[in-house]
Structures are given as structure tokens and as C-alpha cells.
Coordinates of C-alpha atoms in Angstrom, one line a residue:
Chain A
M1 CA -18.6 -41.2 -12.6
T2 CA -17.4 -37.7 -13.2
E3 CA -13.8 -36.7 -12.5
P4 CA -13.3 -33.8 -10.1
P5 CA -12.6 -30.6 -12.1
S6 CA -8.9 -30.1 -12.8
Q7 CA -7.3 -27.1 -11.3
P8 CA -4.1 -25.4 -12.5
K9 CA -1.1 -26.5 -10.5
P10 CA 0.4 -23.8 -8.2
T11 CA 3.3 -22.4 -10.2
Q12 CA 4.8 -20.2 -7.5
Q13 CA 4.8 -20.0 -3.7
W14 CA 6.3 -17.9 -0.9
G15 CA 9.5 -19.3 0.4
S16 CA 8.6 -18.6 4.0
R17 CA 5.8 -17.2 6.1
L18 CA 8.0 -14.3 7.2
G19 CA 8.6 -13.6 3.5
V20 CA 4.9 -13.1 2.7
I21 CA 4.5 -10.9 5.8
L22 CA 7.4 -8.7 4.9
A23 CA 6.2 -8.5 1.3
V24 CA 2.7 -7.4 2.4
S25 CA 4.1 -5.0 5.0
G26 CA 6.4 -3.6 2.3
S27 CA 3.4 -3.1 0.1
A28 CA 1.6 -1.2 2.9
V29 CA 4.5 0.9 4.1
G30 CA 4.8 3.7 1.6
L31 CA 5.2 7.5 1.4
G32 CA 1.9 8.0 3.2
N33 CA 3.3 6.5 6.4
F34 CA 6.1 9.2 6.6
L35 CA 4.4 12.2 4.9
R36 CA 0.6 11.8 4.9
F37 CA 0.1 10.4 8.4
P38 CA 1.9 13.2 10.4
G39 CA 0.2 15.9 8.3
Q40 CA -3.2 14.3 8.9
A41 CA -2.6 13.9 12.7
A42 CA -1.2 17.4 13.2
Q43 CA -4.1 19.0 11.3
N44 CA -6.8 16.9 13.0
G45 CA -6.4 17.2 16.7
G46 CA -2.8 16.0 17.2
G47 CA -2.7 13.2 19.9
S48 CA -6.5 13.0 20.0
F49 CA -6.4 12.0 16.3
M50 CA -5.1 8.6 17.5
I51 CA -8.4 7.7 19.1
P52 CA -10.4 7.5 15.8
Y53 CA -7.3 6.3 14.1
F54 CA -6.9 3.2 16.3
L55 CA -10.7 2.6 16.2
A56 CA -10.6 2.6 12.4
L57 CA -7.6 0.3 12.5
L58 CA -9.5 -2.1 14.7
F59 CA -12.9 -2.1 13.0
L60 CA -12.0 -1.2 9.4
G61 CA -8.4 -2.0 8.5
I62 CA -7.7 -5.2 10.3
P63 CA -11.1 -6.9 9.5
I64 CA -10.9 -6.1 5.8
G65 CA -7.3 -7.3 5.8
W66 CA -8.2 -10.6 7.4
A67 CA -11.0 -11.1 4.8
E68 CA -8.5 -10.4 2.0
W69 CA -5.9 -12.8 3.4
A70 CA -8.4 -15.6 3.8
M71 CA -10.0 -15.0 0.3
G72 CA -6.6 -14.9 -1.3
R73 CA -5.4 -18.1 0.3
Y74 CA -8.7 -19.8 -0.6
G75 CA -8.4 -18.6 -4.2
G76 CA -4.9 -19.9 -4.4
R77 CA -6.0 -23.4 -3.2
K78 CA -8.3 -23.4 -6.2
G79 CA -5.4 -22.4 -8.4
F80 CA -6.4 -18.8 -9.0
H81 CA -4.2 -15.8 -8.2
S82 CA -5.9 -12.7 -9.7
A83 CA -8.7 -10.6 -8.1
P84 CA -11.3 -11.2 -10.8
A85 CA -10.9 -15.0 -10.6
I86 CA -10.8 -15.1 -6.8
L87 CA -13.7 -12.7 -6.3
G88 CA -15.6 -14.7 -8.9
V89 CA -15.1 -17.8 -6.8
I90 CA -15.8 -16.1 -3.4
G91 CA -18.7 -14.1 -4.8
K92 CA -20.0 -17.0 -6.8
G93 CA -20.5 -15.5 -10.3
R94 CA -19.9 -13.0 -13.0
I95 CA -20.9 -9.8 -11.1
A96 CA -18.2 -10.4 -8.4
R97 CA -15.7 -11.5 -11.1
Y98 CA -16.1 -8.3 -13.1
L99 CA -16.1 -6.2 -9.9
G100 CA -12.8 -7.9 -9.3
V101 CA -11.4 -6.0 -12.4
V102 CA -11.1 -3.1 -10.0
G103 CA -8.6 -5.3 -8.1
V104 CA -6.3 -5.2 -11.1
L105 CA -7.1 -1.7 -12.2
I106 CA -6.0 -0.2 -8.9
P107 CA -2.5 -1.7 -8.7
L108 CA -1.9 -1.1 -12.4
A109 CA -3.1 2.5 -12.6
V110 CA -1.6 3.5 -9.3
Y111 CA 1.7 2.0 -10.6
F112 CA 1.5 4.4 -13.6
Y113 CA 2.1 7.4 -11.3
Y114 CA 3.7 5.7 -8.2
I115 CA 6.7 4.8 -10.2
V116 CA 7.2 8.4 -11.1
I117 CA 7.1 9.4 -7.4
E118 CA 9.4 6.6 -6.6
S119 CA 12.0 7.9 -9.1
W120 CA 11.9 11.3 -7.4
C121 CA 12.8 9.6 -4.1
L122 CA 15.8 7.8 -5.7
A123 CA 16.9 11.0 -7.5
Y124 CA 16.8 13.0 -4.3
A125 CA 18.7 10.3 -2.4
W126 CA 21.3 10.3 -5.2
D127 CA 21.4 14.1 -5.1
Y128 CA 22.3 14.1 -1.4
F129 CA 24.7 11.1 -1.4
A130 CA 26.4 12.1 -4.6
G131 CA 26.4 15.7 -3.6
M132 CA 28.4 14.8 -0.5
A133 CA 30.9 12.9 -2.6
G134 CA 31.2 15.7 -5.1
F135 CA 29.6 13.8 -8.0
A136 CA 26.4 15.9 -8.2
H137 CA 25.3 19.4 -7.4
G138 CA 22.9 18.3 -4.6
V139 CA 19.6 19.9 -4.1
G140 CA 21.3 23.3 -4.3
I141 CA 20.0 24.9 -1.1
D142 CA 22.5 27.3 0.6
A143 CA 21.9 27.2 4.4
S144 CA 23.5 30.7 4.8
Q145 CA 20.6 32.3 2.8
P146 CA 17.4 33.4 4.6
V147 CA 14.9 30.5 5.0
A148 CA 12.4 32.1 2.5
E149 CA 15.1 32.0 -0.2
Q150 CA 16.0 28.4 0.7
A151 CA 12.3 27.5 0.4
R152 CA 12.2 29.1 -3.0
V153 CA 15.3 27.2 -4.2
A154 CA 13.8 23.9 -2.9
S155 CA 10.5 24.6 -4.6
E156 CA 12.2 25.5 -7.9
H157 CA 14.4 22.4 -7.7
F158 CA 11.3 20.2 -7.2
D159 CA 9.3 21.9 -10.0
N160 CA 12.2 21.7 -12.5
F161 CA 12.9 18.1 -11.6
T162 CA 9.3 16.9 -11.9
G163 CA 8.3 19.1 -14.8
A164 CA 5.6 20.7 -12.8
K165 CA 5.8 23.9 -14.8
F166 CA 5.1 22.6 -18.2
D167 CA 3.9 19.4 -20.0
G168 CA 6.1 17.3 -22.1
V169 CA 9.2 16.9 -19.9
M170 CA 10.9 14.9 -22.7
L171 CA 10.4 17.6 -25.3
D172 CA 13.3 20.0 -24.7
G173 CA 15.8 18.0 -26.6
S174 CA 18.0 17.1 -23.6
I175 CA 18.1 13.9 -21.6
H176 CA 16.1 15.0 -18.6
E177 CA 17.3 13.7 -15.2
S178 CA 13.8 12.7 -14.1
V179 CA 13.4 10.5 -17.2
V180 CA 16.7 8.8 -16.5
F181 CA 15.7 8.0 -12.9
W182 CA 12.2 6.9 -14.0
A183 CA 13.8 4.5 -16.5
I184 CA 16.1 3.0 -13.9
V185 CA 13.4 2.5 -11.4
F186 CA 11.1 1.0 -14.0
A187 CA 13.8 -1.5 -15.0
I188 CA 14.5 -2.5 -11.4
N189 CA 10.7 -3.1 -10.8
V190 CA 10.2 -5.2 -13.9
T191 CA 13.3 -7.3 -13.3
L192 CA 12.4 -8.1 -9.7
V193 CA 8.8 -9.0 -10.6
Y194 CA 10.0 -11.1 -13.6
R195 CA 12.2 -13.1 -11.2
G196 CA 9.1 -14.3 -9.4
I197 CA 7.4 -14.3 -6.1
S198 CA 10.1 -16.1 -4.1
K199 CA 13.3 -15.2 -5.9
G200 CA 12.3 -11.7 -6.8
I201 CA 9.8 -10.0 -4.5
E202 CA 10.3 -12.0 -1.3
K203 CA 14.1 -11.9 -1.4
F204 CA 14.1 -8.1 -2.1
C205 CA 11.6 -7.3 0.7
Q206 CA 13.6 -9.5 3.1
I207 CA 16.5 -7.1 2.5
A208 CA 14.7 -3.9 1.9
M209 CA 12.4 -3.9 5.0
P210 CA 15.2 -4.2 7.6
V211 CA 17.3 -1.6 5.6
M212 CA 14.3 0.7 5.6
A213 CA 14.0 0.3 9.4
V214 CA 17.7 1.1 9.9
C215 CA 17.5 4.2 7.7
A216 CA 14.4 5.3 9.7
L217 CA 16.2 4.7 13.0
I218 CA 19.2 6.8 11.9
V219 CA 17.0 9.7 10.9
L220 CA 14.9 9.3 14.1
A221 CA 18.0 9.4 16.2
R222 CA 19.2 12.5 14.5
V223 CA 15.9 14.3 14.9
L224 CA 15.5 13.4 18.5
T225 CA 18.9 14.7 19.4
L226 CA 18.5 18.0 17.7
G227 CA 17.9 19.8 21.0
T228 CA 17.5 23.5 20.5
P229 CA 19.6 24.3 17.4
D230 CA 18.8 28.0 17.2
A231 CA 19.5 29.8 20.5
A232 CA 17.6 32.9 19.2
H233 CA 14.5 30.7 19.2
P234 CA 14.6 28.6 22.3
E235 CA 10.9 27.6 21.9
Q236 CA 11.8 25.8 18.7
N237 CA 13.1 22.6 20.3
V238 CA 12.5 18.9 19.8
W239 CA 10.3 18.6 22.8
N240 CA 7.9 21.3 21.5
G241 CA 8.2 19.7 18.1
L242 CA 6.9 16.5 19.5
G243 CA 4.2 18.5 21.2
Q244 CA 3.1 20.0 17.9
M245 CA 2.5 16.4 16.7
W246 CA 1.1 14.8 19.9
N247 CA -0.6 17.5 22.1
P248 CA -4.2 16.5 22.0
S249 CA -7.1 18.8 21.0
F250 CA -10.1 16.9 22.1
E251 CA -12.5 19.4 20.6
A252 CA -11.4 18.0 17.2
L253 CA -13.2 14.8 18.0
Q254 CA -16.5 16.6 17.7
N255 CA -15.7 17.4 14.1
P256 CA -16.7 14.6 11.7
Q257 CA -13.8 15.6 9.4
T258 CA -11.4 14.2 12.0
W259 CA -13.1 10.8 12.0
L260 CA -13.2 10.8 8.2
A261 CA -9.5 11.7 8.0
A262 CA -8.5 9.0 10.5
A263 CA -10.6 6.3 8.7
G264 CA -9.2 7.4 5.4
Q265 CA -5.6 7.3 6.6
I266 CA -6.0 3.8 8.0
F267 CA -7.7 2.6 4.9
F268 CA -5.2 4.0 2.4
S269 CA -2.2 3.1 4.5
L270 CA -2.8 -0.6 5.1
S271 CA -3.1 -1.5 1.4
V272 CA -6.5 -3.0 2.1
G273 CA -8.9 -2.9 -0.9
F274 CA -6.0 -2.5 -3.2
G275 CA -6.0 -5.9 -4.9
V276 CA -2.5 -6.7 -3.5
I277 CA -3.2 -8.8 -0.4
I278 CA -5.6 -11.0 -2.2
N279 CA -3.0 -11.8 -4.8
Y280 CA -0.1 -12.2 -2.4
A281 CA -2.1 -14.4 -0.1
S282 CA -3.0 -16.7 -3.0
Y283 CA 0.7 -17.9 -3.1
M284 CA 0.5 -19.1 0.6
K285 CA 0.4 -22.8 1.6
K286 CA -2.8 -24.4 2.6
R287 CA -2.1 -24.4 6.3
D288 CA -0.2 -21.1 6.5
D289 CA -1.8 -18.9 9.2
V290 CA -3.7 -15.9 7.9
V291 CA -4.9 -14.4 11.2
V292 CA -1.6 -13.7 12.8
S293 CA 0.1 -13.0 9.4
G294 CA -2.5 -10.4 8.6
L295 CA -2.2 -8.8 12.0
T296 CA 1.6 -8.8 11.8
A297 CA 1.6 -7.1 8.4
S298 CA -0.8 -4.4 9.9
A299 CA 1.3 -4.1 13.0
T300 CA 4.5 -3.6 10.9
N301 CA 2.7 -0.8 8.9
E302 CA 1.6 0.8 12.2
L303 CA 5.1 0.6 13.6
F304 CA 6.5 2.5 10.6
E305 CA 3.6 5.0 10.5
V306 CA 3.2 5.9 14.2
G307 CA 6.7 4.9 15.5
F308 CA 8.7 6.6 12.7
G309 CA 6.2 8.8 10.7
G310 CA 4.8 10.3 13.9
M311 CA 8.2 11.0 15.4
I312 CA 10.3 12.4 12.6
T313 CA 8.6 14.7 10.1
I314 CA 6.7 17.2 12.2
P315 CA 9.3 17.6 15.0
A316 CA 12.1 18.0 12.4
A317 CA 10.1 20.7 10.6
F318 CA 9.1 22.4 13.8
V319 CA 12.7 22.8 15.1
F320 CA 13.8 24.8 12.1
L321 CA 10.6 26.4 10.8
G322 CA 8.6 26.9 14.0
A323 CA 4.9 26.3 14.5
T324 CA 3.7 28.6 11.7
G325 CA 6.1 27.3 9.1
T326 CA 5.3 23.7 10.0
L327 CA 1.6 24.1 9.8
A328 CA 1.9 25.9 6.4
A329 CA 4.1 23.1 5.1
V330 CA 1.6 20.4 6.3
S331 CA -1.4 22.2 4.8
A332 CA 0.4 22.4 1.4
G333 CA 0.2 18.7 1.1
S334 CA 2.5 15.6 1.3
F335 CA 4.7 16.4 -1.8
S336 CA 5.3 19.9 -0.5
L337 CA 6.2 18.6 2.9
G338 CA 8.4 15.9 1.7
F339 CA 10.2 17.4 -1.3
K340 CA 10.1 21.1 -0.7
T341 CA 10.0 21.7 3.1
L342 CA 12.2 18.8 4.4
P343 CA 15.2 19.6 2.1
V344 CA 15.2 23.1 3.7
V345 CA 15.1 21.4 7.1
F346 CA 18.0 19.1 6.2
A347 CA 20.0 22.1 4.9
Q348 CA 19.9 23.6 8.5
M349 CA 20.5 20.3 10.3
P350 CA 24.0 19.3 11.4
A351 CA 25.0 16.3 9.1
G352 CA 21.9 17.2 7.1
A353 CA 23.1 16.0 3.7
L354 CA 23.8 12.5 5.1
I355 CA 20.4 12.5 6.9
G356 CA 18.7 13.8 3.8
G357 CA 20.2 11.0 1.8
F358 CA 19.1 8.3 4.3
W359 CA 15.6 9.9 4.5
F360 CA 15.1 9.8 0.7
F361 CA 16.6 6.4 0.3
M362 CA 14.2 5.2 3.0
L363 CA 11.3 6.7 1.0
F364 CA 12.6 5.0 -2.1
L365 CA 12.7 1.6 -0.4
A366 CA 9.2 2.3 1.0
A367 CA 8.0 3.1 -2.5
I368 CA 9.7 0.2 -4.4
T369 CA 8.4 -2.4 -2.0
S370 CA 4.9 -0.9 -2.7
S371 CA 5.4 -0.6 -6.5
L372 CA 6.5 -4.3 -6.7
S373 CA 3.3 -5.3 -5.1
M374 CA 1.4 -3.3 -7.8
L375 CA 2.9 -5.2 -10.7
Q376 CA 2.5 -8.8 -9.4
P377 CA -1.4 -8.8 -9.3
T378 CA -1.5 -7.6 -12.9
L379 CA 1.1 -10.1 -14.1
A380 CA -0.7 -12.9 -12.4
F381 CA -3.9 -11.8 -14.0
F382 CA -2.4 -11.7 -17.5
E383 CA -0.8 -15.1 -17.0
E384 CA -3.9 -16.9 -15.8
A385 CA -6.6 -15.2 -17.9
L386 CA -4.7 -15.4 -21.2
G387 CA -2.8 -18.6 -20.4
W388 CA 0.4 -16.9 -21.4
S389 CA 3.9 -17.7 -20.2
R390 CA 5.5 -15.4 -17.7
Q391 CA 7.7 -13.9 -20.4
K392 CA 4.8 -13.1 -22.7
A393 CA 2.7 -11.7 -19.8
T394 CA 5.6 -9.6 -18.6
T395 CA 5.9 -8.1 -22.1
L396 CA 2.3 -7.0 -22.1
L397 CA 2.6 -5.7 -18.6
V398 CA 5.7 -3.6 -19.6
A399 CA 3.9 -2.3 -22.6
V400 CA 0.8 -1.2 -20.7
S401 CA 2.5 0.2 -17.7
L402 CA 5.1 2.0 -19.8
A403 CA 2.4 3.7 -21.8
G404 CA 0.4 4.6 -18.7
S405 CA 3.5 5.9 -16.8
A406 CA 4.8 7.8 -19.9
F407 CA 1.4 9.5 -19.9
V408 CA 1.8 10.7 -16.3
L409 CA 5.4 11.7 -17.0
W410 CA 4.4 13.7 -20.1
F411 CA 1.4 15.5 -18.6
S412 CA 3.5 16.7 -15.6
K413 CA 2.3 20.3 -15.4
D414 CA 0.9 20.9 -11.9
L415 CA 1.1 17.1 -11.6
K416 CA -2.5 17.0 -12.9
A417 CA -2.4 13.5 -14.5
L418 CA -0.8 12.1 -11.4
S419 CA -3.4 13.7 -9.1
M420 CA -6.3 12.5 -11.3
L421 CA -5.2 8.9 -11.2
D422 CA -4.6 9.1 -7.5
D423 CA -8.1 10.6 -6.9
W424 CA -10.2 8.4 -9.2
V425 CA -8.4 5.1 -8.9
G426 CA -6.1 5.3 -5.9
T427 CA -8.8 6.7 -3.7
L428 CA -12.3 6.0 -5.1
G429 CA -11.4 2.6 -6.5
I430 CA -10.1 1.4 -3.1
F431 CA -13.5 2.1 -1.5
I432 CA -15.3 0.2 -4.3
L433 CA -13.0 -2.9 -4.1
A434 CA -13.0 -3.0 -0.3
M435 CA -16.8 -2.9 -0.3
A436 CA -17.0 -5.6 -2.9
Q437 CA -14.6 -7.8 -1.0
I438 CA -16.2 -7.5 2.4
I439 CA -19.7 -8.1 1.0
C440 CA -18.5 -11.1 -0.9
F441 CA -16.7 -12.5 2.1
G442 CA -19.3 -11.8 4.8
W443 CA -22.5 -12.2 2.9
V444 CA -22.0 -14.3 -0.3
F445 CA -19.3 -16.7 0.7
G446 CA -20.9 -16.6 4.1
I447 CA -19.5 -15.5 7.4
E448 CA -19.5 -19.0 9.0
R449 CA -17.6 -20.5 6.0
G450 CA -15.3 -17.5 5.9
W451 CA -14.7 -17.8 9.7
R452 CA -13.7 -21.5 9.2
E453 CA -11.5 -20.6 6.3
M454 CA -9.8 -17.8 8.3
H455 CA -9.1 -20.1 11.2
F456 CA -7.8 -23.0 9.1
G457 CA -4.1 -23.4 10.3
A458 CA -4.5 -20.3 12.5
Q459 CA -2.3 -19.9 15.6
L460 CA -4.8 -17.6 17.1
R461 CA -8.6 -18.1 17.6
L462 CA -10.4 -14.8 17.4
W463 CA -13.3 -14.0 19.6
P464 CA -16.7 -14.7 17.9
V465 CA -17.5 -11.0 18.2
W466 CA -15.3 -10.5 15.1
K467 CA -17.9 -12.3 13.1
F468 CA -20.4 -9.5 13.9
V469 CA -17.7 -6.9 13.1
I470 CA -16.8 -8.4 9.7
R471 CA -20.4 -9.0 8.7
Y472 CA -22.1 -5.8 9.9
L473 CA -19.8 -3.2 11.5
T474 CA -17.0 -3.0 8.9
P475 CA -19.4 -2.7 5.9
L476 CA -21.4 -0.1 7.8
F477 CA -18.3 1.8 8.8
L478 CA -17.1 1.6 5.2
I479 CA -20.4 2.9 3.8
V480 CA -20.5 5.9 6.2
V481 CA -16.9 6.8 5.3
F482 CA -17.5 6.3 1.6
V483 CA -20.7 8.4 1.5
A484 CA -19.0 11.2 3.5
F485 CA -16.0 11.0 1.2
C486 CA -18.1 11.3 -1.9
W487 CA -20.2 14.1 -0.4
N488 CA -17.0 16.0 0.3
N489 CA -15.1 15.4 -2.9
L490 CA -17.1 14.0 -5.8
G491 CA -18.7 17.3 -6.9
T492 CA -15.4 19.2 -7.0
W493 CA -13.7 16.4 -8.8
M494 CA -16.4 16.2 -11.5
Q495 CA -16.2 20.0 -12.0
A496 CA -12.4 19.8 -12.3
V497 CA -12.7 17.2 -15.0
A498 CA -15.2 19.3 -17.0
D499 CA -12.8 22.3 -16.9
D500 CA -9.5 20.7 -17.9
T501 CA -8.3 18.8 -21.0
T502 CA -5.5 17.0 -19.2
K503 CA -7.9 15.7 -16.6
Q504 CA -10.3 14.6 -19.3
L505 CA -7.5 12.7 -21.0
S506 CA -6.6 11.1 -17.6
I507 CA -10.2 9.8 -17.3
G508 CA -9.8 8.5 -20.9
V509 CA -6.7 6.6 -19.8
I510 CA -8.6 5.1 -16.8
L511 CA -11.5 4.1 -19.1
A512 CA -9.1 2.6 -21.7
T513 CA -7.4 0.5 -18.9
I514 CA -10.7 -0.7 -17.6
G515 CA -11.8 -1.7 -21.1
L516 CA -8.6 -3.7 -21.6
L517 CA -9.0 -5.4 -18.2
V518 CA -12.6 -6.2 -18.8
F519 CA -11.8 -7.7 -22.2
I520 CA -9.0 -9.9 -20.7
T521 CA -11.4 -11.0 -17.9
W522 CA -13.9 -12.0 -20.6
K523 CA -11.2 -14.0 -22.4
G524 CA -10.1 -15.5 -19.1
E525 CA -13.7 -16.5 -18.3
Q526 CA -13.9 -18.4 -21.6
R527 CA -10.6 -20.0 -21.1
W528 CA -11.3 -21.1 -17.5
R529 CA -14.7 -22.6 -18.6
K530 CA -13.0 -24.5 -21.4
L531 CA -10.5 -25.9 -19.0
G532 CA -13.4 -27.0 -16.7
L533 CA -12.3 -24.9 -13.8
D534 CA -14.7 -24.1 -11.0
L535 CA -14.7 -20.3 -11.6
D536 CA -18.1 -19.8 -9.8
G537 CA -17.0 -21.4 -6.6
N538 CA -19.4 -24.3 -6.6
E539 CA -16.9 -26.9 -5.5
P540 CA -14.6 -27.1 -2.5
P541 CA -10.9 -26.7 -3.3
P542 CA -9.3 -29.9 -4.6
D543 CA -7.2 -30.2 -1.4
E544 CA -10.3 -30.2 0.7
V545 CA -11.6 -33.4 -1.0
Q546 CA -10.9 -36.4 1.3
P547 CA -7.9 -38.2 -0.3
K548 CA -9.0 -41.7 1.0
R549 CA -12.5 -41.6 -0.4
Q550 CA -11.7 -40.0 -3.7
G551 CA -8.4 -41.7 -4.2
G552 CA -6.7 -38.3 -4.2
V553 CA -7.0 -35.4 -6.6
R554 CA -3.5 -35.7 -8.1
Chain B
M1 CA 4.7 19.2 25.0
T2 CA 1.9 19.0 27.5
T3 CA 1.5 16.0 29.9
L4 CA -1.5 14.8 27.9
G5 CA 0.5 15.0 24.7
L6 CA 3.2 12.9 26.4
V7 CA 0.6 10.4 27.5
M8 CA -0.9 10.1 24.0
M9 CA 2.5 9.7 22.5
V10 CA 3.7 7.1 25.0
L11 CA 0.4 5.1 24.8
S12 CA 0.4 5.1 21.0
L13 CA 4.1 4.1 20.7
C14 CA 3.6 1.4 23.4
F15 CA 0.6 0.0 21.5
V16 CA 2.2 -0.2 18.1
I17 CA 5.6 -1.4 19.4
G18 CA 4.0 -4.0 21.7
L19 CA 1.7 -5.2 19.0
A20 CA 4.5 -5.6 16.5
F21 CA 6.8 -7.4 18.9
W22 CA 3.9 -9.8 20.0
C23 CA 3.1 -10.5 16.4
Y24 CA 6.7 -11.2 15.3
Y25 CA 7.2 -13.4 18.4
R26 CA 4.1 -15.5 17.4
V27 CA 5.3 -15.7 13.8
L28 CA 8.9 -16.6 14.6
T29 CA 8.0 -19.2 17.2
A30 CA 5.3 -20.9 15.2
P31 CA 5.7 -24.6 14.4
T32 CA 6.4 -25.4 10.8
P33 CA 3.7 -27.3 9.0
P34 CA 4.3 -31.1 8.5
P35 CA 6.2 -31.9 5.3
E36 CA 3.4 -34.2 4.0
E37 CA 1.1 -31.2 4.1
I38 CA 3.4 -29.2 1.8
E39 CA 3.9 -32.2 -0.4
H40 CA 0.1 -32.7 -0.7
F41 CA -0.4 -29.1 -1.6
H42 CA 2.3 -29.2 -4.3
N43 CA 0.6 -32.2 -5.9
A44 CA -2.9 -30.8 -5.7

């Protein structure tokens, strides 16, 4: 009589259901909620943008999220916590397992540059708070100067701080401020992740998420009570600022670009197809609800995105810069809006330094709860594929992420390295992983089995129509968005790589990271086979075996 | 802001706030799983 295959014991678990929800929400809520979303909405039909946006939430974001939560919890029950191992089980074989490498590549490579942006947020918050207390020079904007001069100072401050004018920010012989903040933020992230799922990530998110909401409420209250600050421009008031964001232009719905932008925003904002949810859900208990938990995490993200992002950024900019200035700021991109335009707005605003401090501290919290979620999937992968202790795996994680992030910090001119990783991994990679996941879940694992798995321990029974959505509609929606996205961008991106050495080096970094992850997956595959683990998903999880008949699987 | 703009804003805010409150209500009032279930999982 053969023994049932042994499975590794669960080493970590979430302390509470609310803890995992806040951690996943923290992962989803990022800079894009406050900077990218309002820009996308204002540029693509204002209030009417919300129609394709909510449709994409319903038929793209939420179904992929549910599939990820269910796959993650199932993988965790089989003792696996990394995307390659879990997708191998769900997708029943090597192809899915090696596609799962993308689920480690995305969080790791995005971490390389996200930590740099995160350090900007902390530095700006410090500049505002310490500037008020007289410890620092602040952002250096003089509100008595003309707005054009203030914009020039804000832009110069950002370029100097981020090293956007030249490569090799650490080369000038001085200890650069941005490097100091980068090191601080890096150390905080590694320490929290090393403390573990429950003691590190969960505890931090349980504090950081409410604090972030309080900061957002303070900034929102200030923006909504601005009234008409400049009597010479009575049309520049909060009411019209909200109109700039929310007045619908229904003709925009006839433009496919609007639908693509809405789907893209939902997709990138919810952290689906990122390799994070699948890892976080693997630490859940067997009967923990995934349906309501997934929906709650998505709802929290939407609350921050629509409730705060949609109400703060554009109205604040409009009140001080007018319609033309706001549209120019929005079209210059998220970084320009967040780090160049808003400091000018805060300079004009009563109590602007305090509000600026709260704003950038809120962005820092949004960023750190996301960056933590990027380290954990990689750490879990190193631990389970190599069979290493947490300490040893953390050392490798620090070495790899330090090298990757130093590359981004060094090649800072025009933020080229950062943009390349964002385009090729943080954007293209997400489509690939989401597609692999939804196909594995709906087609290979099987929608009936997936449906049962989703509803195991669920508080809410979904209408059966969601089966059709997950199996057919979501993959089709994803394919259309992906093809349109590639059609619009891939040619330009390829040309840009051919023309620029830094961009070629960035591709080299991505390929080297893929090579390392594929090698570790191969090593893990050998290790898991040697241990007799069911890495191709042929057996049910050990806790599904009837304890009475089998005498238990302990 | 136009009336339609106000309608879009109010509807969007009501939807996201309502959904979030409903979800958190469900999460916070959910019964905790029986202890033997947790014990069984830990020993699996």
C-alpha cells in the first residue's frame, strides 16, 4: 500500500482574515490610484470614463482576482506558496510551471524600480514636514513668484533629486539625498518581510492602511474646502475642478482608446496578474472565504482610487492652475503630475506645506504596502524551490533586488531604466501572467472544479453566470485588450530599444533575471520530485483526503 | 460642474463606498471557522 505523498507543512499563515484582505488591498493601492487614475479619467471622457471602467472591473479585474485567490489557497493547501509551483499544480505540468516564472519576475523586477519611486515619496514627505519644522529646506518653491517660475523650481527639484539629468547619481563624490532615502526604504522593506507574513506584513498593513485613509481624508477635506482661492479667477473653484474630473463626454465612448485605457487602468490598479495575490492567498486557512475576501480587496482599492484619487488630484490642480494648466500637467504623465505640478499647487494652498506632507506620506504608505507584496512572492519562491532557510533566502533576495535597484538608480537619466522595466515587465508581463492564470484556472484545472474550490468556505454563492464569465468572457476581454495594447505600443517600444544603450542594458537585466528564475525553478522542480511532492497536481490536497478512511494524513 | 457630471460623480462614489461598506460588513460579521478545522490544517 503506497503512502500518500508527503507535503511540506505550512510554515506561515495570516493571523486574521482582515489581515490578508488589508495586505492584498495594500498591495493594490499604489501611486496609480492617486496619480494615474485621475489623469486617465480626465483625458478619456471624464465621468463617462467610469462606464467602461466599471465594466472592466466587473468582467476583467474581479474574475481574475477570484481565480487568483482560489488558486493561491489551493496551492497553499498542497504546501506551495510560489507562482511557478502553484501554476504547475493548477496547470498540471511543466509549461504552466515555467510560465509561472513570470509570477516571480513581475514582483521582483517591478520592485527594482518601485522602491526608487517609494523613496521619492518619503523624501518629499520629509521635505515638507521637516521644512515646516525648520530642519530642511523644503521643496524650495516660493509662492510669491509667478506660477511659471514655481513650476520651473519644482521641476528642477525633481530632476536634481531623481538624477533625471545624468546617469550615475552616486558618482559626484557626495552622499546624495536620494541614495540615503533609497537605502532607508530598502532596509524597512527587507526588515518587514524578514519578520514574516503575520508579524511583519500583516501587522504593518493593519496600521498603514487606516493611516493612509486618514491622510487621504485630511487632504480631501482641505481640497474640498478650498472654495475660490483667487478672486481674480472666479471660475477656478472647487466645483468647476470637480467638473473637470467628472463632467461626462459621451463621444469619448466611441473611441476604442477610452475602453482600452479603462481596462488598462483596472488591470494595473487591482494587482491582478502580478503574482502577489496567488502568493498571499496561499497562506490562508483551508476554509477562509476567497469570494468575499477577493471582492473586499477590490472594493478597498476602488474606494481609494475613485473616492480619493478621483476627488483630490484634478480639482486641486484646477483650482490653482486652471483648465489649461491641469490638462497640460495630466498629459505630461503621472510623475510630472505628482512630483512637479502638485508641489506648485501645495505652495499656493493655505496650510499647503502640511497638506503636502500628508499627501506624500500617504503616497509613501501606498507605495510601501505595495513593495512589501513584491518581495514576499520572491522570498517564498527562493525558500521553497531551493529548500533554504528564511535567512539564507532573504540574503539572496537582498543581493538580487539590491543589484537590480542599484541599476535603476544608476541609470537615472530621463528615468530610462525605470520606464523600460515598467513597460516590459510591469505592463507586458502582467498581461502574460493574467492570461496564463485565467486559462489554467478556467480550462486546465477546469471551471467546475475551480468553481467548487472558489466556493469552499465562501460566505457568498455567486450566480452561475460567473462560470461563463471566467471561462469565456474574461479571457476574450483580456485577449482583445492585449492585442490592442501590443498594436499600439510594441512597435514603438522595440524601436526605442534598438536606438538606446540604456534601454538595451535594461532588457539585459530583465533577461538575466528571467535566466536566474528559470534556473531556480528547474532546481526546485528536481527538489520537489525528490521529496515526492505532487507538483503536477495529480492528487487532491492532503486535507481533502477523508481522515476516517485513510487514517489521517498527519 | 454640469448636472450630468454631478450624477456621474455621485453614482460612482455611491457604488464604491456602498460596495466597500457591504464587503467589510460581511467580513467583520462572518463566523470564525471551528477550531478543529484550524488544528486539522496545521497538522496536514
